[in-house]
Coordinates of N, CA and C and ligand atoms in Angstrom, one line a residue:
X1 N -27.4 -102.0 -35.6 CA -27.8 -101.0 -34.3 C -28.8 -101.5 -33.8
X2 N -28.7 -101.1 -32.3 CA -29.8 -101.9 -31.2 C -31.1 -100.7 -31.3
X3 N -31.9 -101.2 -30.5 CA -33.0 -100.3 -30.2 C -32.6 -98.5 -30.0
X4 N -33.4 -97.7 -30.3 CA -33.1 -96.4 -30.0 C -33.2 -96.3 -28.4
X5 N -32.6 -95.4 -27.8 CA -32.3 -95.3 -26.6 C -33.0 -93.7 -25.9
X6 N -33.9 -94.1 -24.9 CA -34.0 -93.0 -23.8 C -33.7 -93.0 -22.6
X7 N -33.0 -91.9 -22.0 CA -32.2 -92.1 -21.0 C -32.5 -90.7 -20.2
X8 N -33.2 -90.9 -18.7 CA -33.7 -89.7 -17.9 C -32.4 -89.6 -16.8
X9 N -31.9 -88.4 -16.9 CA -30.6 -88.1 -15.7 C -31.4 -87.4 -14.9
X10 N -31.8 -87.9 -13.7 CA -32.6 -86.9 -12.6 C -31.4 -86.1 -11.7
X11 N -30.1 -86.0 -12.2 CA -29.1 -85.6 -11.2 C -29.5 -85.4 -9.9
X12 N -29.0 -84.5 -9.1 CA -29.3 -84.4 -7.6 C -30.8 -83.9 -7.2
X13 N -31.6 -84.7 -7.8 CA -32.9 -83.8 -7.4 C -33.8 -85.4 -7.1
X14 N -34.8 -85.0 -6.0 CA -35.6 -85.9 -5.3 C -35.1 -86.6 -4.0
X15 N -35.9 -86.9 -2.9 CA -35.4 -87.7 -2.2 C -35.8 -89.2 -2.4
X16 N -35.5 -90.0 -1.5 CA -35.9 -91.4 -1.8 C -36.9 -91.6 -2.1
X17 N -38.0 -91.0 -1.4 CA -39.7 -90.9 -1.3 C -39.9 -90.6 -2.8
X18 N -39.3 -89.1 -3.1 CA -40.0 -88.4 -4.0 C -39.4 -89.4 -5.6
X19 N -38.4 -89.9 -5.2 CA -37.7 -90.9 -6.6 C -38.9 -91.9 -6.8
X20 N -39.3 -92.8 -5.4 CA -40.0 -93.7 -5.6 C -41.5 -93.4 -6.2
X21 N -41.9 -92.1 -6.0 CA -43.2 -91.6 -6.3 C -43.1 -91.3 -7.9
X22 N -41.9 -90.7 -8.3 CA -41.8 -90.3 -9.7 C -41.7 -91.6 -10.5
X23 N -40.9 -92.8 -9.9 CA -40.9 -93.9 -11.0 C -42.3 -94.6 -10.9
X24 N -43.1 -94.6 -9.9 CA -44.2 -95.0 -9.7 C -45.2 -94.6 -10.8
X25 N -44.8 -93.2 -11.1 CA -45.9 -92.3 -11.9 C -45.3 -92.5 -13.2
X26 N -44.3 -93.1 -13.5 CA -43.7 -93.4 -14.9 C -44.0 -94.8 -15.2
X27 N -43.7 -95.4 -14.4 CA -43.2 -96.9 -15.0 C -43.8 -97.9 -15.5
X28 N -45.4 -97.8 -15.3 CA -46.5 -98.6 -16.2 C -46.5 -98.1 -17.6
X29 N -46.6 -97.1 -17.8 CA -46.7 -96.2 -19.2 C -45.3 -96.6 -19.9
X30 N -44.5 -96.1 -19.2 CA -42.7 -96.3 -19.8 C -42.6 -97.7 -20.2
X31 N -43.0 -98.8 -19.4 CA -42.6 -100.0 -19.6 C -43.5 -100.8 -20.8
X32 N -44.5 -100.2 -21.3 CA -45.4 -100.4 -22.5 C -44.9 -99.9 -23.5
X33 N -44.0 -99.0 -23.9 CA -43.6 -98.5 -25.0 C -42.5 -99.4 -25.6
X34 N -42.8 -99.8 -26.7 CA -42.1 -101.0 -27.2 C -40.9 -100.5 -28.2
X35 N -39.8 -101.4 -28.2 CA -39.0 -100.9 -29.1 C -37.8 -99.8 -28.7
X36 N -37.9 -99.5 -27.6 CA -37.1 -98.6 -27.0 C -36.4 -98.9 -25.9
X37 N -35.1 -98.6 -25.7 CA -34.5 -98.9 -24.4 C -34.5 -97.5 -23.4
X38 N -35.2 -98.0 -22.6 CA -35.4 -97.1 -21.5 C -34.7 -96.8 -20.2
X39 N -33.9 -95.9 -20.0 CA -33.0 -96.0 -18.7 C -33.0 -94.8 -17.8
X40 N -33.2 -95.2 -16.6 CA -33.3 -93.8 -15.6 C -32.0 -93.7 -14.6
X41 N -31.7 -92.7 -14.8 CA -30.6 -92.4 -13.9 C -30.7 -91.6 -12.6
X42 N -31.4 -92.3 -11.5 CA -31.9 -91.5 -10.2 C -30.6 -91.3 -9.6
X43 N -30.8 -90.5 -8.7 CA -29.8 -90.3 -7.7 C -29.3 -91.6 -6.9
X44 N -28.3 -92.0 -6.8 CA -27.4 -93.0 -6.4 C -28.1 -93.7 -5.1
X45 N -28.4 -93.0 -4.2 CA -29.0 -93.5 -2.7 C -30.4 -94.1 -3.1
X46 N -31.1 -93.7 -4.3 CA -32.3 -94.3 -4.6 C -32.6 -95.5 -5.4
X47 N -31.2 -96.1 -5.7 CA -31.2 -97.1 -6.8 C -31.7 -98.2 -6.1
X48 N -31.3 -98.7 -4.9 CA -31.8 -100.0 -4.5 C -33.2 -100.0 -4.4
X49 N -34.0 -99.3 -3.9 CA -35.3 -99.2 -3.7 C -36.0 -99.3 -5.0
X50 N -35.4 -98.4 -6.1 CA -36.3 -98.3 -7.1 C -35.9 -99.2 -8.1
X51 N -34.7 -100.2 -7.8 CA -34.5 -101.4 -8.5 C -35.6 -102.7 -8.2
X52 N -36.2 -102.4 -7.1 CA -37.4 -103.5 -6.4 C -38.8 -103.1 -7.4
X53 N -38.6 -101.6 -7.5 CA -39.8 -101.3 -8.1 C -39.9 -101.6 -9.7
X54 N -38.9 -101.6 -10.3 CA -39.0 -101.8 -11.7 C -38.2 -103.1 -12.2
X55 N -38.3 -104.1 -11.1 CA -37.9 -105.1 -11.6 C -38.9 -106.1 -12.3
X56 N -38.4 -106.7 -13.6 CA -39.6 -107.3 -14.3 C -40.2 -106.3 -15.2
X57 N -39.9 -105.2 -15.3 CA -40.3 -104.4 -16.3 C -39.2 -104.1 -17.3
X58 N -39.4 -103.2 -18.4 CA -38.5 -103.2 -19.3 C -37.7 -101.8 -18.8
X59 N -38.0 -101.4 -18.0 CA -37.2 -100.5 -17.3 C -35.8 -100.7 -16.8
X60 N -34.7 -99.8 -17.7 CA -33.2 -100.1 -17.2 C -32.8 -99.2 -15.9
X61 N -31.7 -99.3 -15.2 CA -31.1 -98.5 -14.4 C -29.8 -98.1 -14.7
X62 N -29.4 -97.0 -14.3 CA -28.0 -96.5 -14.5 C -27.4 -95.5 -13.3
X63 N -26.2 -95.5 -13.1 CA -25.8 -94.8 -12.0 C -25.0 -93.6 -12.7
X64 N -25.3 -92.2 -11.9 CA -24.5 -90.9 -12.7 C -23.4 -90.8 -12.9
X65 N -22.6 -91.5 -12.0 CA -20.9 -91.6 -12.0 C -20.8 -92.7 -11.3
X66 N -19.5 -93.0 -11.1 CA -18.8 -93.9 -10.2 C -17.2 -93.9 -10.3
X67 N -16.5 -94.3 -9.3 CA -15.1 -94.2 -9.0 C -14.3 -95.2 -9.9
X68 N -13.1 -95.2 -10.2 CA -12.6 -95.9 -11.1 C -11.6 -97.0 -10.0
X69 N -11.4 -96.7 -8.7 CA -10.9 -97.3 -7.8 C -12.1 -98.7 -7.1
X70 N -11.5 -99.7 -7.0 CA -12.3 -101.0 -6.5 C -12.9 -100.8 -5.2
X71 N -11.9 -100.3 -4.4 CA -12.6 -100.0 -3.1 C -11.5 -99.2 -2.3
X72 N -11.9 -98.7 -1.1 CA -10.7 -98.2 -0.3 C -11.4 -96.6 0.1
X73 N -10.5 -95.9 0.2 CA -10.1 -94.6 1.1 C -10.9 -93.6 -0.1
X74 N -12.0 -93.7 -0.4 CA -12.1 -92.4 -1.4 C -13.9 -92.1 -0.6
X75 N -13.9 -91.3 0.2 CA -15.1 -90.9 1.1 C -15.8 -90.4 -0.1
X76 N -17.3 -90.8 0.0 CA -18.4 -90.3 -0.7 C -18.4 -90.7 -2.0
X77 N -17.5 -91.7 -2.4 CA -17.4 -92.0 -3.9 C -18.2 -93.6 -3.9
X78 N -18.6 -93.8 -5.0 CA -19.2 -95.2 -5.2 C -18.7 -96.1 -6.3
X79 N -18.4 -97.6 -6.1 CA -17.4 -98.1 -7.1 C -18.3 -98.9 -8.0
X80 N -17.8 -99.5 -8.9 CA -18.3 -100.1 -10.0 C -19.4 -101.5 -9.5
X81 N -18.6 -102.1 -8.7 CA -19.4 -103.3 -8.3 C -20.2 -103.0 -7.5
X82 N -20.6 -101.7 -6.7 CA -21.6 -101.1 -5.9 C -23.0 -100.8 -7.0
X83 N -22.5 -100.3 -8.0 CA -23.4 -99.8 -9.4 C -23.5 -101.3 -10.0
X84 N -23.1 -102.2 -10.0 CA -23.4 -103.0 -10.6 C -24.7 -104.0 -9.9
X85 N -24.7 -103.9 -8.7 CA -25.7 -104.5 -8.0 C -27.1 -103.9 -8.1
X86 N -27.2 -103.1 -8.9 CA -28.7 -102.5 -9.4 C -28.7 -101.8 -10.7
X87 N -27.7 -101.8 -11.4 CA -27.6 -101.2 -12.7 C -27.0 -101.9 -13.7
X88 N -27.2 -101.7 -15.0 CA -26.5 -102.2 -15.8 C -25.7 -101.1 -16.8
X89 N -25.9 -100.0 -16.5 CA -25.7 -98.8 -17.3 C -24.7 -97.9 -16.1
X90 N -23.7 -96.9 -16.6 CA -23.3 -95.8 -16.2 C -23.0 -94.7 -16.9
X91 N -23.5 -93.5 -16.5 CA -23.2 -92.2 -17.2 C -21.5 -91.5 -17.0
X92 N -21.0 -91.5 -17.8 CA -19.4 -90.9 -17.5 C -19.3 -89.6 -18.2
X93 N -18.6 -88.8 -17.8 CA -18.0 -87.8 -18.0 C -19.2 -86.5 -18.7
X94 N -20.0 -86.7 -18.0 CA -21.3 -85.7 -18.0 C -20.6 -84.4 -17.6
X95 N -21.1 -83.2 -18.5 CA -20.4 -82.0 -18.5 C -20.0 -81.3 -17.0
X96 N -21.4 -81.7 -16.2 CA -21.2 -81.2 -14.9 C -20.2 -82.0 -13.9
X97 N -19.9 -83.2 -14.4 CA -18.7 -83.6 -13.6 C -18.0 -83.2 -14.0
X98 N -17.4 -82.8 -15.3 CA -16.3 -82.4 -16.0 C -15.8 -81.1 -15.2
X99 N -17.2 -80.1 -15.4 CA -16.8 -78.7 -15.2 C -16.8 -78.5 -13.5
X100 N -18.1 -78.9 -12.8 CA -18.0 -78.4 -11.3 C -17.0 -79.5 -10.5
X101 N -16.7 -80.6 -10.8 CA -16.0 -82.0 -10.1 C -14.6 -81.9 -10.6
X102 N -14.4 -81.4 -11.6 CA -13.3 -81.3 -12.3 C -12.4 -82.5 -12.5
X103 N -13.3 -83.5 -13.2 CA -12.9 -84.7 -13.9 C -12.4 -84.5 -15.1
X104 N -11.1 -85.2 -15.2 CA -10.6 -84.9 -16.1 C -10.7 -86.1 -17.4
X105 N -10.0 -85.8 -18.5 CA -10.4 -86.8 -19.8 C -9.8 -88.3 -19.0
X106 N -8.5 -88.2 -18.5 CA -7.8 -89.2 -17.6 C -8.6 -89.9 -16.5
X107 N -9.5 -89.2 -15.5 CA -10.4 -89.9 -14.8 C -11.3 -90.6 -15.4
X108 N -11.9 -90.0 -16.8 CA -12.9 -90.6 -17.4 C -12.5 -91.9 -18.0
X109 N -11.4 -91.7 -18.7 CA -10.7 -92.9 -19.2 C -10.5 -94.2 -18.4
X110 N -10.1 -94.1 -17.0 CA -9.9 -95.1 -15.9 C -11.5 -95.4 -15.5
X111 N -12.4 -94.4 -15.4 CA -13.7 -94.7 -15.2 C -14.4 -95.8 -16.3
X112 N -13.9 -95.6 -17.4 CA -14.3 -96.2 -18.7 C -13.8 -98.0 -18.5
X113 N -12.7 -97.9 -18.2 CA -12.0 -98.9 -17.9 C -12.6 -100.1 -16.8
X114 N -13.1 -99.2 -15.8 CA -13.6 -100.0 -14.6 C -15.1 -100.3 -15.0
X115 N -15.8 -99.8 -16.0 CA -17.1 -100.1 -16.4 C -16.9 -101.3 -17.3
X116 N -16.0 -101.4 -18.2 CA -15.6 -102.4 -18.9 C -15.1 -103.8 -18.2
X117 N -14.5 -103.5 -17.0 CA -14.2 -104.6 -16.2 C -15.1 -105.3 -15.6
X118 N -16.3 -104.4 -15.2 CA -17.3 -104.8 -14.6 C -18.6 -105.2 -15.2
X119 N -18.5 -105.3 -16.8 CA -19.5 -105.1 -17.7 C -20.7 -104.3 -17.2
X120 N -20.5 -103.2 -17.4 CA -21.4 -102.3 -17.1 C -21.5 -101.3 -18.3
X121 N -22.5 -101.2 -18.9 CA -22.8 -100.5 -20.2 C -22.3 -98.9 -19.9
X122 N -21.4 -98.2 -20.5 CA -21.1 -96.9 -20.4 C -21.8 -95.6 -21.3
X123 N -22.0 -94.9 -20.8 CA -22.7 -93.8 -21.6 C -21.5 -92.6 -21.5
X124 N -20.7 -92.3 -22.4 CA -19.7 -91.3 -22.7 C -20.2 -90.2 -23.0
X125 N -20.3 -89.1 -22.1 CA -20.8 -87.7 -22.6 C -19.7 -87.1 -22.8
X126 N -19.7 -86.3 -24.5 CA -18.9 -85.4 -24.5 C -19.6 -84.1 -25.0
X127 N -18.9 -83.1 -25.1 CA -19.5 -81.6 -25.5 C -18.7 -80.5 -25.4
X128 N -18.9 -79.6 -26.1 CA -18.0 -78.0 -26.3 C -19.1 -77.3 -25.4
X129 N -17.9 -76.3 -24.8 CA -18.7 -75.0 -24.4 C -18.9 -74.0 -25.4
X130 N -19.7 -72.9 -25.1 CA -20.3 -72.0 -26.1 C -18.8 -71.3 -26.7
X131 N -18.1 -71.1 -26.0 CA -16.7 -70.4 -26.4 C -16.1 -71.1 -27.4
X132 N -16.1 -72.4 -27.1 CA -15.2 -73.3 -27.8 C -15.7 -73.4 -29.4
X133 N -17.3 -73.9 -29.0 CA -18.2 -73.6 -30.3 C -17.7 -72.3 -31.0
X134 N -17.8 -71.0 -30.3 CA -17.7 -69.9 -31.2 C -16.5 -69.6 -31.8
X135 N -15.7 -70.1 -30.8 CA -14.3 -69.9 -31.7 C -13.7 -71.2 -32.6
X136 N -14.8 -72.0 -33.1 CA -14.3 -72.9 -34.0 C -13.9 -74.5 -33.6
X137 N -13.7 -74.4 -32.3 CA -12.9 -75.8 -31.6 C -13.8 -76.9 -31.4
X138 N -15.0 -77.0 -31.6 CA -15.9 -77.9 -31.6 C -15.3 -79.0 -31.9
X139 N -14.9 -79.5 -33.2 CA -14.4 -80.7 -33.7 C -13.4 -81.2 -33.1
X140 N -12.4 -80.5 -32.6 CA -10.8 -81.1 -32.2 C -11.4 -81.2 -30.5
X141 N -12.2 -80.5 -29.9 CA -12.5 -80.9 -28.6 C -13.3 -82.0 -28.5
X142 N -13.9 -82.2 -29.2 CA -14.9 -83.5 -29.3 C -14.2 -84.6 -29.6
X143 N -13.3 -84.7 -30.4 CA -12.3 -85.7 -30.8 C -11.6 -85.9 -29.6
X144 N -10.8 -84.8 -29.2 CA -9.8 -85.2 -28.0 C -10.8 -85.9 -26.8
X145 N -11.9 -85.3 -26.4 CA -12.5 -86.1 -25.4 C -13.0 -87.6 -25.4
X146 N -13.1 -87.6 -27.0 CA -13.5 -89.0 -27.2 C -12.2 -90.0 -27.4
X147 N -11.0 -89.4 -27.9 CA -9.8 -90.2 -28.1 C -9.2 -90.5 -26.2
X148 N -9.4 -89.3 -25.8 CA -8.7 -89.8 -24.5 C -9.5 -90.6 -23.5
X149 N -10.6 -90.4 -23.4 CA -11.7 -91.1 -22.9 C -11.4 -92.5 -23.1
X150 N -11.1 -92.9 -24.4 CA -11.2 -94.6 -24.9 C -9.6 -94.9 -25.1
X151 N -8.7 -94.2 -24.5 CA -7.0 -94.6 -25.1 C -6.9 -95.7 -24.2
X152 N -6.6 -96.5 -25.1 CA -5.9 -97.9 -24.8 C -6.8 -98.9 -23.9
X153 N -8.2 -98.7 -24.3 CA -9.5 -99.6 -23.7 C -9.2 -100.7 -24.4
X154 N -9.8 -102.2 -24.2 CA -9.3 -103.1 -24.4 C -10.5 -103.4 -25.9
X155 N -11.8 -102.6 -25.6 CA -12.4 -102.4 -26.5 C -13.4 -101.5 -26.7
X156 N -14.3 -101.4 -27.4 CA -15.0 -100.4 -27.5 C -16.5 -100.9 -27.7
X157 N -16.5 -102.2 -27.6 CA -17.8 -102.9 -27.4 C -18.8 -102.3 -26.5
X158 N -20.1 -101.9 -26.7 CA -21.1 -101.7 -25.8 C -21.0 -100.5 -25.4
X159 N -20.0 -99.3 -25.9 CA -20.0 -98.0 -25.8 C -21.1 -97.4 -26.3
X160 N -21.6 -96.3 -25.6 CA -22.6 -95.6 -26.2 C -22.1 -94.0 -26.1
X161 N -22.0 -93.1 -27.0 CA -21.7 -91.9 -26.9 C -22.7 -91.0 -26.7
X162 N -22.8 -89.7 -25.8 CA -24.1 -88.9 -25.8 C -23.0 -87.5 -26.2
X163 N -23.4 -86.8 -26.9 CA -23.2 -85.3 -27.6 C -24.2 -84.4 -26.8
X164 N -23.4 -83.9 -25.6 CA -24.3 -83.0 -24.8 C -23.5 -81.5 -24.9
X165 N -23.7 -80.8 -26.1 CA -23.5 -79.3 -25.9 C -23.5 -78.6 -24.7
X166 N -22.8 -78.3 -23.8 CA -22.6 -77.7 -22.5 C -23.6 -76.6 -22.7
X167 N -23.7 -75.7 -23.6 CA -24.3 -74.4 -23.7 C -26.1 -74.8 -24.3
X168 N -26.3 -76.2 -24.2 CA -27.8 -76.5 -24.5 C -28.2 -77.4 -23.2
X169 N -27.1 -77.7 -22.2 CA -27.9 -78.2 -20.8 C -28.4 -77.3 -20.1
X170 N -29.6 -77.6 -19.6 CA -30.5 -76.8 -18.8 C -30.7 -75.5 -19.2
X171 N -30.3 -75.2 -20.3 CA -30.7 -73.6 -20.7 C -32.0 -73.8 -21.2
X172 N -32.6 -74.7 -21.8 CA -33.9 -74.4 -22.6 C -33.5 -74.1 -24.0
X173 N -32.2 -74.1 -24.3 CA -32.1 -73.6 -25.9 C -31.3 -75.3 -26.1
X174 N -32.0 -75.9 -27.0 CA -31.7 -77.1 -27.6 C -30.7 -76.4 -28.9
X175 N -29.9 -77.5 -29.2 CA -29.3 -77.3 -30.5 C -30.2 -77.6 -31.5
X176 N -29.8 -76.9 -32.8 CA -30.7 -77.1 -33.6 C -30.1 -78.5 -34.7
X177 N -31.2 -78.8 -35.3 CA -30.9 -80.4 -35.6 C -29.6 -80.1 -36.8
X178 N -29.6 -79.1 -37.6 CA -28.4 -78.9 -38.3 C -27.2 -78.8 -37.5
X179 N -27.3 -78.5 -36.5 CA -25.8 -78.0 -35.5 C -25.7 -79.9 -35.2
X180 N -26.7 -80.6 -34.6 CA -26.6 -81.8 -34.0 C -26.0 -82.6 -35.4
X181 N -26.7 -82.6 -36.1 CA -26.1 -83.6 -37.6 C -24.9 -83.4 -37.8
X182 N -24.5 -82.3 -37.9 CA -23.2 -81.7 -38.7 C -22.3 -82.4 -37.5
X183 N -22.6 -82.3 -36.3 CA -21.7 -82.3 -35.4 C -21.5 -84.2 -35.0
X184 N -22.6 -84.7 -35.2 CA -22.5 -86.4 -35.2 C -22.1 -86.7 -36.2
X185 N -22.2 -86.3 -37.5 CA -21.5 -86.7 -38.9 C -20.1 -86.8 -38.4
X186 N -19.5 -85.7 -37.7 CA -18.0 -85.6 -37.7 C -17.6 -86.5 -36.5
X187 N -18.3 -86.5 -35.4 CA -18.0 -87.4 -34.6 C -17.9 -89.0 -35.1
X188 N -18.9 -89.2 -35.9 CA -18.9 -90.6 -36.6 C -17.7 -90.9 -37.6
X189 N -17.6 -89.9 -38.4 CA -16.2 -90.0 -38.9 C -15.1 -90.3 -38.5
X190 N -14.9 -89.4 -37.3 CA -13.9 -90.0 -36.2 C -13.6 -91.3 -35.6
X191 N -14.8 -91.5 -35.1 CA -14.8 -93.3 -34.8 C -14.5 -94.1 -36.0
X192 N -14.9 -94.1 -37.2 CA -14.9 -95.0 -37.9 C -13.3 -94.9 -38.5
X193 N -12.6 -93.9 -38.3 CA -11.3 -93.7 -38.3 C -10.4 -94.5 -37.6
X194 N -11.0 -94.1 -36.5 CA -10.0 -94.7 -35.1 C -10.5 -96.3 -35.1
X195 N -11.7 -96.7 -35.3 CA -11.8 -98.1 -35.0 C -12.7 -98.8 -35.9
X196 N -12.9 -98.2 -37.2 CA -13.2 -99.0 -38.3 C -14.8 -99.6 -38.3
X197 N -15.0 -100.6 -38.2 CA -16.4 -101.2 -38.3 C -17.0 -101.0 -36.8
X198 N -16.2 -101.3 -35.7 CA -16.8 -101.1 -34.2 C -17.2 -99.3 -34.1
X199 N -16.4 -98.6 -34.8 CA -16.9 -97.1 -34.6 C -18.2 -97.0 -35.4
X200 N -18.4 -97.7 -36.4 CA -19.8 -97.6 -37.1 C -21.1 -97.8 -36.2
X201 N -20.6 -98.8 -35.4 CA -22.0 -99.3 -34.5 C -22.0 -98.9 -33.1
X202 N -21.4 -97.5 -32.9 CA -21.3 -96.9 -31.5 C -22.4 -96.0 -31.7
X203 N -23.7 -96.6 -31.1 CA -25.0 -95.5 -30.9 C -24.4 -94.0 -30.5
X204 N -24.8 -93.1 -31.1 CA -24.8 -91.6 -30.5 C -26.0 -90.9 -30.2
X205 N -25.6 -90.4 -29.1 CA -27.1 -90.1 -28.5 C -27.0 -88.3 -28.6
X206 N -28.2 -87.7 -28.5 CA -27.9 -86.2 -28.2 C -28.8 -85.9 -26.9
X207 N -28.0 -84.9 -26.2 CA -28.9 -84.3 -25.2 C -28.5 -82.7 -24.8
X208 N -29.5 -82.1 -24.4 CA -29.4 -80.8 -24.3 C -30.7 -80.2 -24.4
X209 N -31.4 -79.8 -23.6 CA -32.9 -79.2 -23.2 C -33.8 -80.1 -24.2
X210 N -33.7 -81.3 -24.2 CA -34.8 -82.1 -25.1 C -36.0 -82.2 -24.3
X211 N -37.1 -82.1 -24.9 CA -38.6 -82.1 -23.9 C -39.5 -82.5 -25.1
X212 N -40.7 -82.3 -24.7 CA -41.8 -82.7 -25.5 C -42.1 -82.1 -26.9
X213 N -41.3 -81.1 -27.2 CA -41.7 -80.2 -28.1 C -40.5 -80.5 -29.3
X214 N -39.5 -81.3 -28.7 CA -38.7 -81.1 -29.8 C -38.1 -82.8 -29.9
X215 N -38.8 -83.6 -29.3 CA -38.5 -84.9 -29.5 C -38.5 -85.7 -30.5
X216 N -39.9 -85.4 -31.3 CA -40.0 -85.9 -32.5 C -39.2 -85.5 -33.5
X217 N -38.8 -84.3 -33.5 CA -37.8 -84.0 -34.7 C -36.0 -84.3 -34.5
X218 N -36.1 -84.7 -33.5 CA -34.8 -85.3 -33.2 C -34.9 -86.7 -33.4
X219 N -35.8 -87.4 -33.4 CA -36.3 -88.8 -33.8 C -36.2 -88.9 -35.1
X220 N -36.6 -88.2 -36.0 CA -36.6 -88.0 -37.3 C -35.1 -88.0 -38.1
X221 N -33.8 -87.6 -37.1 CA -32.9 -87.7 -37.9 C -32.0 -89.1 -37.7
X222 N -31.8 -89.6 -38.6 CA -30.8 -90.8 -39.0 C -29.7 -90.9 -37.8
X223 N -29.1 -89.7 -37.9 CA -27.9 -89.8 -36.8 C -27.9 -89.9 -35.5
X224 N -29.4 -89.7 -34.8 CA -29.6 -89.6 -33.6 C -29.9 -91.1 -33.1
X225 N -29.3 -91.5 -32.2 CA -29.5 -92.9 -31.7 C -30.5 -93.2 -30.5
X226 N -30.5 -91.9 -29.8 CA -31.0 -91.8 -28.5 C -30.8 -90.2 -27.9
X227 N -32.0 -90.2 -26.9 CA -31.8 -88.8 -25.9 C -31.4 -89.1 -24.6
X228 N -30.7 -88.2 -24.2 CA -30.5 -88.0 -23.0 C -31.1 -86.8 -22.6
X229 N -31.9 -87.0 -21.5 CA -32.9 -85.8 -20.9 C -32.6 -85.6 -19.7
X230 N -32.4 -84.6 -19.2 CA -32.2 -83.8 -17.6 C -33.7 -83.4 -17.4
X231 N -33.9 -82.4 -17.4 CA -34.9 -81.4 -16.6 C -36.4 -82.1 -16.9
X232 N -36.3 -82.2 -18.2 CA -37.9 -83.0 -18.6 C -38.2 -84.6 -18.2
X233 N -37.3 -85.3 -17.6 CA -37.2 -86.4 -17.0 C -37.6 -86.6 -15.8
X234 N -37.9 -85.5 -15.0 CA -38.4 -85.0 -13.7 C -39.8 -85.0 -13.6
X235 N -40.2 -84.7 -15.0 CA -41.8 -84.6 -14.8 C -42.3 -86.2 -15.8
X236 N -43.1 -86.9 -14.9 CA -43.5 -88.1 -15.5 C -44.2 -87.9 -16.9
X237 N -45.4 -87.1 -17.0 CA -46.1 -87.0 -18.0 C -45.2 -86.8 -19.3
X238 N -44.2 -85.9 -19.1 CA -43.7 -85.2 -20.3 C -42.5 -86.3 -20.6
X239 N -41.9 -86.8 -19.8 CA -41.1 -88.1 -20.1 C -41.8 -89.1 -20.7
X240 N -42.8 -89.6 -20.3 CA -43.9 -90.4 -21.1 C -43.7 -90.0 -22.3
X241 N -44.4 -88.8 -22.5 CA -44.7 -88.1 -24.0 C -43.2 -88.2 -25.0
X242 N -42.3 -87.9 -24.6 CA -41.4 -87.8 -25.2 C -40.7 -89.1 -25.8
X243 N -40.6 -90.0 -24.7 CA -40.4 -91.2 -24.9 C -41.1 -91.6 -26.2
X244 N -42.5 -91.6 -26.0 CA -43.3 -92.3 -27.2 C -43.1 -91.9 -28.4
X245 N -43.1 -90.2 -28.4 CA -43.0 -89.6 -29.5 C -41.4 -90.4 -30.4
X246 N -40.6 -90.3 -29.7 CA -39.1 -90.7 -30.0 C -39.4 -92.1 -30.5
X247 N -39.7 -92.8 -29.7 CA -39.7 -94.4 -30.3 C -40.9 -94.6 -31.6
X248 N -42.0 -93.7 -31.4 CA -42.9 -94.1 -32.9 C -42.2 -93.4 -33.9
X249 N -41.7 -92.2 -34.0 CA -40.7 -91.6 -35.1 C -39.7 -92.5 -35.4
X250 N -39.1 -92.9 -34.6 CA -37.8 -93.9 -35.0 C -38.5 -95.5 -35.6
X251 N -39.5 -95.8 -35.3 CA -40.2 -97.2 -35.6 C -40.6 -96.7 -36.9
X252 N -41.2 -95.4 -37.4 CA -41.7 -94.8 -38.6 C -40.7 -94.8 -39.5
X253 N -39.4 -94.8 -39.0 CA -38.4 -94.5 -40.2 C -37.8 -95.8 -40.5
X254 N -38.0 -96.9 -39.9 CA -37.5 -98.3 -40.0 C -37.8 -98.4 -41.4
Ligands
PEP301 C1 -28.7 -83.7 -19.1 O1 -28.3 -83.3 -18.0 O2 -27.9 -84.4 -19.5 C2 -29.3 -82.7 -19.6 C3 -29.2 -82.7 -21.0 O3 -30.1 -81.7 -19.0 P1 -31.2 -80.9 -19.7 O4 -32.0 -81.6 -20.5 O5 -31.9 -80.5 -18.6 O6 -30.8 -79.9 -20.6

């Protein structure tokens, strides 16, 4: 397994000026935290300026979304080639994309193919709604999301999965460690059945109301390879602190 991963998803927050300030506030401290992959997902309009700012640091960049077509009449969209100019990562299938922008598993599958074709590392988000969890459908929903998103892909090398229960995103109510571990164990079992050894190597992150107060607990779990952080990644001090906690906890567990 590679380094633990901390990813900050800024969503649609901050102008380019504000994004640059936020990166400036966190970049030196983040850069110095060893043995953890640190990825920022700022709004796409800020990527190019931020790329200059983090050049030669250990901070990596990703896009929050991209289209699967190479180019053409897709007003408002960005392509993999555009992403690739500044980023080595892309977030795909975030629940806000699925819910608010009606992205289907088939769309996400095409986007994953485009990421592979362009050698961009994808983080595939999967997660169940509260209603699905309460009606006992979690396992089936997650397995379906994973299977459909990866259907007919030439390889799952470099795939990272983020388990993000919809009910935990932006609610301040993170999933309990028990729930995360039980769910990740099932995802892992499914991946191993589907992809054998390759499935064993896919890192699985957790996301959903991660903050300074729970990062250490999540870091102690051998099931959790990384954290995908929304709200707390917009606060430089909080993001540095939780990154440090997670990295230290993972290092101690080695
Ligand atoms: C997210 O947007 O992926 C997320 C997990 O958000 P938050 O940390 O705010 O719950």
